């Protein structure tokens, strides 16, 4: 039996991952071709660090 009184548990990390997946799906569906790695990084808000050789 479910508890009464609003005892819902939220996993904030999981919710953030679901939101990012949704944004990636939207970007992919709007693109005419496959998304580049740079486009994927932009959608997922990933910053690439340049390595000095």
Coordinates of C-alpha atoms in Angstrom, one line a residue:
X1 CA 0.0 0.0 0.0
X2 CA 1.3 3.4 -0.9
X3 CA 2.0 5.9 1.9
X4 CA -0.3 8.9 2.0
X5 CA 1.0 12.4 2.6
X6 CA 3.4 13.2 -0.3
X7 CA 6.4 11.1 0.5
X8 CA 7.7 11.0 -3.1
X9 CA 11.4 10.6 -3.5
X10 CA 13.2 12.5 -6.2
X11 CA 16.6 11.6 -7.6
X12 CA 18.0 14.9 -8.8
X13 CA 20.8 13.4 -10.7
X14 CA 18.4 11.1 -12.6
X15 CA 16.1 14.0 -13.4
X16 CA 19.0 16.1 -14.7
X17 CA 20.1 13.1 -16.9
X18 CA 16.6 12.7 -18.3
X19 CA 16.4 16.4 -19.1
X20 CA 19.7 16.3 -21.0
X21 CA 18.6 13.2 -22.9
X22 CA 15.4 15.1 -23.9
X23 CA 17.4 18.1 -25.1
X24 CA 19.6 15.8 -27.1
X25 CA 16.6 14.0 -28.7
X26 CA 15.1 17.4 -29.6
X27 CA 18.4 18.6 -31.2
X28 CA 18.8 15.3 -33.1
X29 CA 15.2 15.4 -34.4
X30 CA 15.6 19.1 -35.6
X31 CA 18.9 18.4 -37.3
X32 CA 19.0 17.7 -41.0
X33 CA 22.0 15.3 -40.6
X34 CA 23.8 13.5 -37.8
X35 CA 24.9 15.7 -35.0
X36 CA 28.6 16.4 -34.8
X37 CA 30.5 15.8 -31.6
X38 CA 30.7 19.5 -31.1
X39 CA 27.0 19.9 -31.5
X40 CA 26.4 17.1 -29.0
X41 CA 28.8 18.7 -26.5
X42 CA 27.0 22.1 -27.0
X43 CA 23.6 20.5 -26.3
X44 CA 25.0 18.7 -23.2
X45 CA 26.8 21.8 -22.1
X46 CA 30.2 20.1 -22.1
X47 CA 33.3 22.2 -22.3
X48 CA 36.3 20.7 -24.0
X49 CA 39.8 21.4 -22.7
X50 CA 42.5 21.8 -25.3
X51 CA 45.6 19.9 -24.5
X52 CA 49.0 21.4 -25.2
X53 CA 51.3 18.9 -26.9

